[in-house]
């Protein structure tokens, strides 16, 4: 290192980001110390101040490090801090800072949330941010944010949110292209209106009874967990869609024509059949379909799926290449009359991969007939995976059914495998 020109040393050291490493390098030599102002990124892990015995508070230590850096672009702080400390840091670096990630640790501290200014309020000082990620947030009141004109990515992980506070925060970020809300509780009804949004992942924790309205004409990827009512009308760009509700029921979905949709995933314990049938109707161009919904039924009663006509289903989804069938949907395709409309010349033109989950030997004959039909009419089928999961019967019929599946695998060993 001693033989290298100053510019090369500065370039190498500018790629440091761990605060402890930067502090150690600061003590190596005067030359190295003079290179540290060139740092672009600084990261303070959770344990940054474990064993620290200095007289200055952690807030002051971080402030001193930041004050020696000329053009910091990224700041990540997982170690504990105060709102006054955060305000002082951002006052130093607000003009150059583009990426900010903070572990707030105030999800259960209502007093810290209502203090003025709160940690959330202080973030508004970094007006040139391009990405913001917050962990452990209590957002009981609307944050006092001005408009972030350059903010493209907002991620909040582990949060307790009020509807009005979340809406206010989103209004302050009109240029978002990426929105991620994971493990968020307290949300009852949310409306997202972001004209540039392309990717959105929403995970609402709780009873699974939230309602969501999304107006984002450029949306390409949407993943939603925990909503019972969904309305997404502008979907011309939507390519990947995942809807899941592991705690509640999916009662209503309202989408525009999903003409660009390539991947659809529907998951949950219970969906109303109207919601399922509409999603299947709208997604006629889909290439990958994943269905793991156990029951239908409009109210408290858990009902099996109604019969689904095998030929009509695949004729309605001519571009389907990969089909993951779990639980009730496979049973619906295996009803007595599901294969009655097979006509001469019928083929499944694009299907290449099928994953089937089998949990019961009931209707074994019809299930075998459906598996054989997938092999017979799927002219381009390359892989069929049959997953035997927690077979629920100890009766000999389970053994007979498994023997039939093994026979099917033996006869089609290049395509079929059992897991």
Coordinates of N, CA, C and O in Angstrom, one line a residue, residues 63-221:
X63 N -21.6 11.0 14.8 CA -21.6 12.3 14.3 C -20.1 12.7 13.9 O -19.9 13.3 12.8
X64 N -19.2 12.4 14.7 CA -17.8 12.7 14.5 C -17.3 12.0 13.2 O -16.6 12.6 12.4
X65 N -17.7 10.7 13.0 CA -17.3 10.0 11.8 C -17.9 10.6 10.6 O -17.2 10.8 9.6
X66 N -19.1 11.0 10.7 CA -19.8 11.5 9.5 C -19.3 12.9 9.2 O -19.2 13.3 8.0
X67 N -18.8 13.7 10.2 CA -18.3 15.0 9.9 C -17.0 15.0 9.2 O -16.6 16.0 8.6
X68 N -16.3 13.8 9.2 CA -15.0 13.8 8.5 C -15.1 13.3 7.1 O -14.2 13.2 6.3
X69 N -16.4 12.9 6.7 CA -16.6 12.4 5.3 C -17.2 13.5 4.4 O -18.1 14.2 4.8
X70 N -16.6 13.7 3.3 CA -17.0 14.8 2.4 C -18.3 14.6 1.6 O -19.0 15.6 1.4
X71 N -18.5 13.4 1.2 CA -19.6 13.2 0.2 C -20.2 11.8 0.5 O -20.2 10.9 -0.4
X72 N -20.9 11.6 1.6 CA -21.4 10.3 1.9 C -22.7 10.1 1.1 O -23.6 10.9 1.1
X73 N -22.8 8.9 0.5 CA -24.0 8.6 -0.3 C -24.9 7.5 0.3 O -26.1 7.5 0.1
X74 N -24.4 6.7 1.2 CA -25.2 5.6 1.8 C -24.9 5.5 3.3 O -23.7 5.5 3.7
X75 N -25.9 5.5 4.1 CA -25.8 5.4 5.6 C -26.7 4.3 6.1 O -27.9 4.4 5.8
X76 N -26.1 3.3 6.8 CA -26.9 2.2 7.3 C -26.6 2.1 8.8 O -25.4 2.0 9.2
X77 N -27.6 2.3 9.7 CA -27.4 2.3 11.1 C -28.4 1.3 11.7 O -29.6 1.4 11.7
X78 N -27.8 0.2 12.2 CA -28.5 -0.8 13.0 C -28.4 -0.7 14.5 O -29.1 -1.2 15.3
X79 N -27.3 0.0 14.9 CA -27.1 0.2 16.3 C -28.1 1.2 16.9 O -28.6 2.1 16.2
X80 N -28.4 1.2 18.2 CA -29.4 2.1 18.8 C -28.9 3.6 18.7 O -27.8 3.9 18.7
X81 N -29.9 4.4 18.5 CA -29.7 5.9 18.3 C -30.9 6.6 18.8 O -32.0 6.1 19.0
X82 N -30.8 7.9 19.0 CA -31.9 8.8 19.4 C -32.3 9.7 18.2 O -31.6 9.8 17.2
X83 N -33.5 10.3 18.4 CA -34.0 11.2 17.4 C -33.1 12.4 17.2 O -32.8 12.9 16.1
X84 N -32.6 12.9 18.3 CA -31.7 14.1 18.3 C -30.4 13.7 17.6 O -29.8 14.5 16.8
X85 N -29.9 12.5 17.8 CA -28.7 12.0 17.1 C -28.9 11.9 15.6 O -28.1 12.4 14.8
X86 N -30.0 11.3 15.2 CA -30.3 11.2 13.8 C -30.4 12.6 13.1 O -29.9 12.8 12.0
X87 N -31.1 13.5 13.8 CA -31.2 14.8 13.2 C -29.9 15.5 13.0 O -29.7 16.1 12.0
X88 N -29.0 15.3 13.9 CA -27.6 15.9 13.8 C -26.8 15.3 12.7 O -26.1 16.0 11.9
X89 N -27.0 14.0 12.5 CA -26.3 13.3 11.4 C -26.8 13.8 10.0 O -26.0 14.1 9.1
X90 N -28.1 13.8 9.9 CA -28.6 14.2 8.6 C -28.4 15.6 8.2 O -28.3 16.0 7.1
X91 N -28.2 16.4 9.3 CA -27.8 17.8 9.0 C -26.5 17.9 8.3 O -26.2 18.8 7.5
X92 N -25.6 17.0 8.6 CA -24.3 16.9 8.1 C -24.3 16.4 6.6 O -23.5 16.9 5.8
X93 N -25.0 15.4 6.4 CA -24.9 14.6 5.1 C -26.1 14.7 4.2 O -26.1 14.0 3.2
X94 N -27.1 15.5 4.5 CA -28.3 15.5 3.8 C -28.2 15.8 2.3 O -28.9 15.3 1.5
X95 N -27.2 16.7 2.0 CA -27.1 17.1 0.6 C -26.6 16.0 -0.4 O -27.0 15.9 -1.5
X96 N -25.7 15.1 0.2 CA -25.2 14.0 -0.7 C -25.8 12.7 -0.5 O -25.6 11.8 -1.3
X97 N -26.5 12.5 0.6 CA -27.1 11.2 1.0 C -28.1 10.7 0.0 O -29.1 11.4 -0.2
X98 N -28.0 9.5 -0.6 CA -28.9 8.9 -1.5 C -29.6 7.7 -1.0 O -30.8 7.4 -1.3
X99 N -28.9 7.0 -0.1 CA -29.5 5.7 0.4 C -29.4 5.7 2.0 O -28.3 5.9 2.5
X100 N -30.6 5.5 2.6 CA -30.6 5.5 4.1 C -31.4 4.3 4.6 O -32.5 4.0 4.1
X101 N -30.7 3.6 5.5 CA -31.4 2.4 6.1 C -31.2 2.5 7.6 O -30.1 2.7 8.1
X102 N -32.3 2.4 8.4 CA -32.3 2.6 9.8 C -33.1 1.5 10.5 O -34.2 1.1 10.1
X103 N -32.5 1.0 11.6 CA -33.3 0.1 12.5 C -33.8 1.0 13.6 O -33.1 1.5 14.5
X104 N -35.1 1.3 13.5 CA -35.8 2.3 14.4 C -36.0 1.8 15.8 O -35.9 2.6 16.7
X105 N -36.4 0.5 15.9 CA -36.6 -0.1 17.3 C -37.6 0.7 18.1 O -37.4 0.8 19.3
X106 N -38.6 1.2 17.5 CA -39.6 1.9 18.3 C -41.0 1.3 18.1 O -42.0 2.0 18.3
X107 N -41.1 0.1 17.6 CA -42.4 -0.5 17.3 C -43.4 -0.6 18.5 O -44.6 -0.5 18.3
X108 N -42.8 -0.7 19.7 CA -43.7 -0.8 20.9 C -43.5 0.5 21.7 O -44.1 0.5 22.8
X109 N -42.8 1.5 21.3 CA -42.6 2.7 22.1 C -43.4 3.8 21.6 O -43.0 4.7 20.7
X110 N -44.7 3.9 22.1 CA -45.6 5.0 21.6 C -45.1 6.4 22.0 O -45.2 7.3 21.3
X111 N -44.4 6.5 23.2 CA -44.0 7.8 23.6 C -42.9 8.4 22.6 O -43.0 9.5 22.2
X112 N -42.0 7.5 22.1 CA -41.0 7.9 21.2 C -41.7 8.3 19.9 O -41.2 9.2 19.1
X113 N -42.8 7.7 19.5 CA -43.5 8.0 18.3 C -44.1 9.4 18.3 O -44.1 10.1 17.3
X114 N -44.6 9.8 19.5 CA -45.3 11.1 19.6 C -44.4 12.3 20.0 O -44.8 13.4 20.0
X115 N -43.1 11.9 20.4 CA -42.2 13.0 20.7 C -41.9 13.8 19.4 O -42.0 13.3 18.3
X116 N -41.6 15.1 19.6 CA -41.4 15.9 18.5 C -40.0 16.5 18.6 O -39.7 17.2 19.6
X117 N -39.1 16.4 17.6 CA -39.4 15.6 16.4 C -39.1 14.1 16.7 O -38.2 13.8 17.4
X118 N -39.9 13.2 16.1 CA -39.7 11.8 16.2 C -38.6 11.4 15.2 O -38.2 12.1 14.4
X119 N -38.2 10.1 15.3 CA -37.2 9.6 14.4 C -37.7 9.7 13.0 O -36.9 10.0 12.0
X120 N -38.9 9.3 12.8 CA -39.5 9.4 11.4 C -39.5 10.8 10.9 O -39.2 11.1 9.7
X121 N -39.9 11.8 11.7 CA -39.9 13.2 11.3 C -38.5 13.6 10.9 O -38.4 14.4 9.9
X122 N -37.5 13.2 11.6 CA -36.1 13.6 11.2 C -35.7 13.2 9.9 O -34.8 13.8 9.2
X123 N -36.2 12.1 9.4 CA -35.8 11.5 8.1 C -36.1 12.6 6.9 O -35.4 12.6 5.9
X124 N -37.0 13.5 7.1 CA -37.4 14.5 6.1 C -36.2 15.4 5.8 O -36.2 16.0 4.7
X125 N -35.2 15.5 6.6 CA -34.0 16.3 6.3 C -33.2 15.8 5.1 O -32.6 16.6 4.5
X126 N -33.3 14.5 4.9 CA -32.5 13.9 3.8 C -33.4 14.0 2.5 O -33.9 13.0 2.0
X127 N -33.4 15.2 1.9 CA -34.4 15.5 0.8 C -34.0 14.8 -0.5 O -34.8 14.7 -1.4
X128 N -32.7 14.4 -0.6 CA -32.3 13.9 -1.9 C -32.2 12.4 -1.9 O -31.6 11.8 -2.8
X129 N -32.8 11.7 -1.0 CA -32.8 10.3 -0.9 C -33.4 9.7 -2.2 O -34.4 10.1 -2.7
X130 N -32.8 8.5 -2.6 CA -33.3 7.7 -3.7 C -33.9 6.4 -3.2 O -34.7 5.8 -3.8
X131 N -33.4 6.0 -2.0 CA -34.0 4.8 -1.4 C -34.0 4.9 0.1 O -33.0 5.5 0.7
X132 N -35.0 4.4 0.8 CA -35.2 4.5 2.2 C -35.7 3.2 2.7 O -36.7 2.7 2.2
X133 N -35.0 2.6 3.7 CA -35.4 1.3 4.3 C -35.5 1.5 5.8 O -34.5 1.9 6.4
X134 N -36.6 1.1 6.4 CA -36.8 1.3 7.9 C -37.2 -0.1 8.5 O -38.1 -0.8 7.9
X135 N -36.6 -0.4 9.6 CA -36.9 -1.6 10.4 C -37.5 -1.2 11.7 O -37.1 -0.4 12.4
X136 N -38.6 -2.0 12.1 CA -39.2 -1.8 13.4 C -39.8 -0.5 13.7 O -39.3 0.3 14.5
X137 N -40.8 -0.1 12.9 CA -41.3 1.2 12.9 C -42.7 1.2 13.5 O -43.6 0.4 13.2
X138 N -43.0 2.2 14.4 CA -44.3 2.5 14.9 C -44.7 3.8 14.2 O -44.1 4.9 14.5
X139 N -45.7 3.7 13.3 CA -46.2 4.9 12.6 C -47.7 5.2 13.0 O -48.6 4.9 12.2
X140 N -47.8 5.7 14.2 CA -49.2 5.9 14.7 C -49.7 7.2 14.2 O -51.0 7.4 14.0
X141 N -48.9 8.2 13.9 CA -49.3 9.5 13.4 C -48.6 9.8 12.0 O -47.5 9.3 11.8
X142 N -49.2 10.6 11.2 CA -48.6 10.9 9.9 C -47.2 11.5 10.1 O -47.0 12.4 10.9
X143 N -46.1 11.0 9.4 CA -44.8 11.6 9.6 C -44.8 13.0 9.0 O -45.4 13.2 7.9
X144 N -44.0 13.8 9.6 CA -43.9 15.2 9.1 C -42.8 15.3 8.0 O -41.7 15.7 8.2
X145 N -43.2 14.7 6.8 CA -42.3 14.7 5.7 C -42.7 15.7 4.6 O -43.9 15.8 4.3
X146 N -41.7 16.3 4.1 CA -41.9 17.1 2.8 C -41.9 16.0 1.7 O -41.6 14.9 1.9
X147 N -42.1 16.5 0.5 CA -42.1 15.6 -0.6 C -40.7 15.2 -0.9 O -39.8 16.0 -1.1
X148 N -40.4 13.8 -1.0 CA -39.1 13.3 -1.5 C -39.2 13.2 -3.0 O -39.7 12.2 -3.5
X149 N -38.6 14.2 -3.7 CA -38.7 14.3 -5.1 C -37.9 13.2 -5.8 O -38.2 12.9 -7.0
X150 N -36.9 12.6 -5.2 CA -36.0 11.7 -5.9 C -36.2 10.2 -5.3 O -35.5 9.3 -5.8
X151 N -37.0 10.0 -4.4 CA -37.1 8.7 -3.7 C -37.8 7.7 -4.6 O -39.0 7.9 -5.0
X152 N -37.1 6.7 -5.0 CA -37.6 5.6 -5.9 C -38.0 4.4 -5.2 O -38.8 3.6 -5.7
X153 N -37.4 4.1 -4.0 CA -37.6 2.8 -3.3 C -37.9 3.1 -1.8 O -37.1 3.8 -1.2
X154 N -39.0 2.6 -1.3 CA -39.3 2.7 0.1 C -39.6 1.3 0.6 O -40.5 0.6 0.0
X155 N -38.9 0.9 1.6 CA -39.1 -0.4 2.2 C -39.3 -0.3 3.7 O -38.5 0.4 4.4
X156 N -40.3 -0.8 4.3 CA -40.6 -0.8 5.7 C -40.8 -2.3 6.1 O -41.7 -3.0 5.6
X157 N -40.0 -2.7 7.1 CA -40.0 -4.1 7.5 C -40.3 -4.2 9.0 O -39.6 -3.6 9.8
X158 N -41.4 -4.8 9.4 CA -41.8 -4.9 10.8 C -42.3 -3.6 11.3 O -41.5 -2.8 11.9
X159 N -43.6 -3.4 11.2 CA -44.1 -2.1 11.5 C -45.5 -2.2 12.1 O -46.3 -3.2 11.8
X160 N -45.9 -1.2 12.9 CA -47.3 -1.1 13.3 C -47.8 0.3 12.7 O -47.2 1.3 13.1
X161 N -48.7 0.2 11.9 CA -49.1 1.3 11.1 C -50.6 1.7 11.3 O -51.4 0.8 11.4
X162 N -50.9 3.0 11.3 CA -52.3 3.4 11.2 C -52.5 3.8 9.7 O -51.6 4.3 9.0
X163 N -53.8 3.6 9.3 CA -54.1 3.8 7.9 C -53.7 5.3 7.4 O -53.1 5.5 6.3
X164 N -54.1 6.3 8.2 CA -53.9 7.6 7.8 C -52.4 8.0 7.8 O -51.9 8.7 6.9
X165 N -51.6 7.4 8.7 CA -50.2 7.6 8.7 C -49.5 7.0 7.5 O -48.6 7.6 6.9
X166 N -49.9 5.8 7.1 CA -49.3 5.2 5.9 C -49.7 5.9 4.7 O -48.8 6.2 3.8
X167 N -50.9 6.4 4.6 CA -51.3 7.2 3.4 C -50.6 8.4 3.3 O -50.1 8.8 2.2
X168 N -50.3 9.1 4.4 CA -49.5 10.4 4.4 C -48.1 10.1 3.9 O -47.5 10.9 3.2
X169 N -47.5 9.0 4.4 CA -46.1 8.7 4.1 C -46.0 8.4 2.6 O -45.1 8.8 1.9
X170 N -47.0 7.7 2.0 CA -47.0 7.4 0.6 C -47.2 8.6 -0.3 O -46.6 8.8 -1.4
X171 N -48.0 9.6 0.2 CA -48.2 10.8 -0.6 C -46.9 11.6 -0.6 O -46.7 12.4 -1.6
X172 N -46.0 11.4 0.3 CA -44.8 12.2 0.3 C -43.7 11.6 -0.6 O -42.6 12.1 -0.8
X173 N -44.1 10.4 -1.2 CA -43.1 9.7 -2.1 C -43.8 9.5 -3.5 O -44.0 8.3 -3.9
X174 N -44.1 10.5 -4.2 CA -44.8 10.4 -5.5 C -44.1 9.7 -6.6 O -44.7 9.3 -7.6
X175 N -42.7 9.6 -6.5 CA -41.9 9.1 -7.6 C -41.5 7.6 -7.4 O -40.7 7.1 -8.1
X176 N -42.1 7.0 -6.4 CA -41.7 5.6 -6.1 C -41.9 4.7 -7.3 O -42.9 4.7 -7.9
X177 N -40.9 3.8 -7.5 CA -41.0 2.7 -8.4 C -41.0 1.4 -7.7 O -41.4 0.3 -8.3
X178 N -40.6 1.3 -6.4 CA -40.5 0.1 -5.7 C -41.1 0.4 -4.3 O -40.6 1.3 -3.6
X179 N -42.1 -0.4 -3.9 CA -42.7 -0.3 -2.5 C -42.7 -1.6 -1.9 O -43.3 -2.6 -2.4
X180 N -42.1 -1.7 -0.7 CA -42.1 -3.0 0.1 C -42.6 -2.7 1.5 O -42.0 -1.9 2.2
X181 N -43.7 -3.4 1.9 CA -44.1 -3.3 3.3 C -44.3 -4.7 3.8 O -45.2 -5.5 3.4
X182 N -43.4 -5.2 4.7 CA -43.3 -6.5 5.1 C -43.6 -6.6 6.6 O -43.0 -5.9 7.4
X183 N -44.5 -7.6 7.1 CA -44.7 -7.8 8.5 C -45.3 -6.5 9.1 O -45.0 -6.2 10.3
X184 N -46.3 -5.9 8.4 CA -46.9 -4.7 8.9 C -48.3 -5.0 9.5 O -49.1 -5.7 8.9
X185 N -48.5 -4.6 10.7 CA -49.8 -4.8 11.4 C -50.5 -3.5 11.7 O -49.9 -2.4 11.7
X186 N -51.8 -3.6 11.9 CA -52.6 -2.4 12.2 C -53.4 -1.8 11.0 O -54.2 -1.0 11.2
X187 N -53.0 -2.3 9.8 CA -53.6 -1.7 8.6 C -55.0 -2.3 8.4 O -55.2 -3.5 8.4
X188 N -56.0 -1.5 8.1 CA -57.3 -1.9 7.9 C -57.8 -1.7 6.4 O -58.4 -2.5 5.8
X189 N -57.4 -0.5 5.9 CA -57.8 -0.2 4.6 C -56.7 0.8 4.0 O -56.4 1.8 4.7
X190 N -56.2 0.5 2.9 CA -55.1 1.3 2.3 C -55.4 1.5 0.8 O -55.8 0.6 0.1
X191 N -55.1 2.7 0.4 CA -55.2 3.1 -1.0 C -53.9 3.6 -1.5 O -53.3 4.5 -0.9
X192 N -53.4 2.9 -2.5 CA -52.1 3.3 -3.1 C -52.2 3.9 -4.5 O -52.8 3.2 -5.4
X193 N -51.9 5.1 -4.6 CA -51.9 5.8 -5.9 C -50.6 6.4 -6.2 O -50.2 7.5 -5.8
X194 N -49.8 5.6 -7.0 CA -48.4 6.0 -7.3 C -48.2 5.8 -8.8 O -48.1 4.6 -9.3
X195 N -48.2 6.8 -9.6 CA -48.2 6.7 -11.1 C -46.9 6.0 -11.6 O -47.0 5.5 -12.8
X196 N -45.8 6.0 -10.9 CA -44.6 5.4 -11.4 C -44.3 4.0 -10.8 O -43.2 3.4 -11.2
X197 N -45.1 3.5 -9.9 CA -44.8 2.3 -9.2 C -44.7 1.1 -10.2 O -45.7 0.9 -10.9
X198 N -43.6 0.3 -10.1 CA -43.5 -0.9 -10.9 C -43.5 -2.2 -10.1 O -44.0 -3.2 -10.6
X199 N -43.0 -2.1 -8.9 CA -42.9 -3.3 -8.1 C -43.5 -3.0 -6.7 O -43.1 -2.0 -6.1
X200 N -44.4 -3.9 -6.2 CA -45.0 -3.7 -4.9 C -45.2 -5.0 -4.2 O -45.8 -5.9 -4.8
X201 N -44.7 -5.1 -3.0 CA -44.8 -6.2 -2.1 C -45.4 -5.8 -0.8 O -44.8 -5.0 -0.1
X202 N -46.6 -6.3 -0.5 CA -47.3 -5.9 0.7 C -47.6 -7.1 1.6 O -48.3 -8.1 1.1
X203 N -47.2 -7.1 2.8 CA -47.4 -8.2 3.7 C -48.0 -7.7 5.0 O -47.3 -7.1 5.8
X204 N -49.4 -7.8 5.1 CA -50.1 -7.3 6.2 C -50.3 -8.4 7.3 O -51.0 -9.4 7.0
X205 N -49.8 -8.2 8.4 CA -49.8 -9.2 9.5 C -51.1 -8.9 10.3 O -51.5 -7.8 10.6
X206 N -51.7 -10.0 10.8 CA -52.9 -9.9 11.6 C -54.0 -10.8 11.2 O -53.8 -12.0 10.9
X207 N -55.3 -10.3 11.2 CA -56.4 -11.2 11.0 C -56.7 -11.5 9.5 O -57.5 -12.3 9.2
X208 N -55.9 -10.8 8.6 CA -56.1 -11.1 7.2 C -57.4 -10.5 6.6 O -57.9 -11.0 5.7
X209 N -57.8 -9.4 7.2 CA -59.1 -8.8 6.7 C -58.9 -7.4 6.2 O -59.8 -6.5 6.3
X210 N -57.7 -7.1 5.7 CA -57.5 -5.7 5.1 C -58.1 -5.6 3.8 O -58.4 -6.5 3.1
X211 N -58.3 -4.3 3.4 CA -58.8 -4.0 2.0 C -57.7 -3.2 1.3 O -57.1 -2.3 2.0
X212 N -57.5 -3.4 0.1 CA -56.5 -2.7 -0.7 C -57.0 -2.2 -2.0 O -57.7 -3.0 -2.8
X213 N -56.8 -0.9 -2.3 CA -57.1 -0.4 -3.6 C -55.8 0.2 -4.2 O -55.1 1.0 -3.6
X214 N -55.4 -0.3 -5.4 CA -54.2 0.1 -6.0 C -54.4 0.8 -7.4 O -55.1 0.2 -8.2
X215 N -53.9 2.0 -7.5 CA -54.0 2.7 -8.8 C -52.6 3.0 -9.2 O -52.1 4.1 -8.9
X216 N -52.0 2.1 -10.0 CA -50.6 2.3 -10.4 C -50.5 1.8 -11.8 O -50.3 0.6 -12.0
X217 N -50.6 2.6 -12.8 CA -50.7 2.2 -14.2 C -49.5 1.4 -14.7 O -49.6 0.7 -15.7
X218 N -48.3 1.6 -14.1 CA -47.1 1.0 -14.5 C -46.7 -0.3 -13.7 O -45.6 -0.8 -13.9
X219 N -47.6 -0.7 -12.9 CA -47.2 -1.8 -12.0 C -46.9 -3.1 -12.8 O -47.7 -3.5 -13.7
X220 N -45.8 -3.7 -12.5 CA -45.4 -5.0 -13.2 C -45.4 -6.2 -12.3 O -45.6 -7.3 -12.7
X221 N -45.1 -5.9 -11.0 CA -45.0 -7.0 -10.1 C -45.8 -6.6 -8.8 O -45.6 -5.6 -8.3

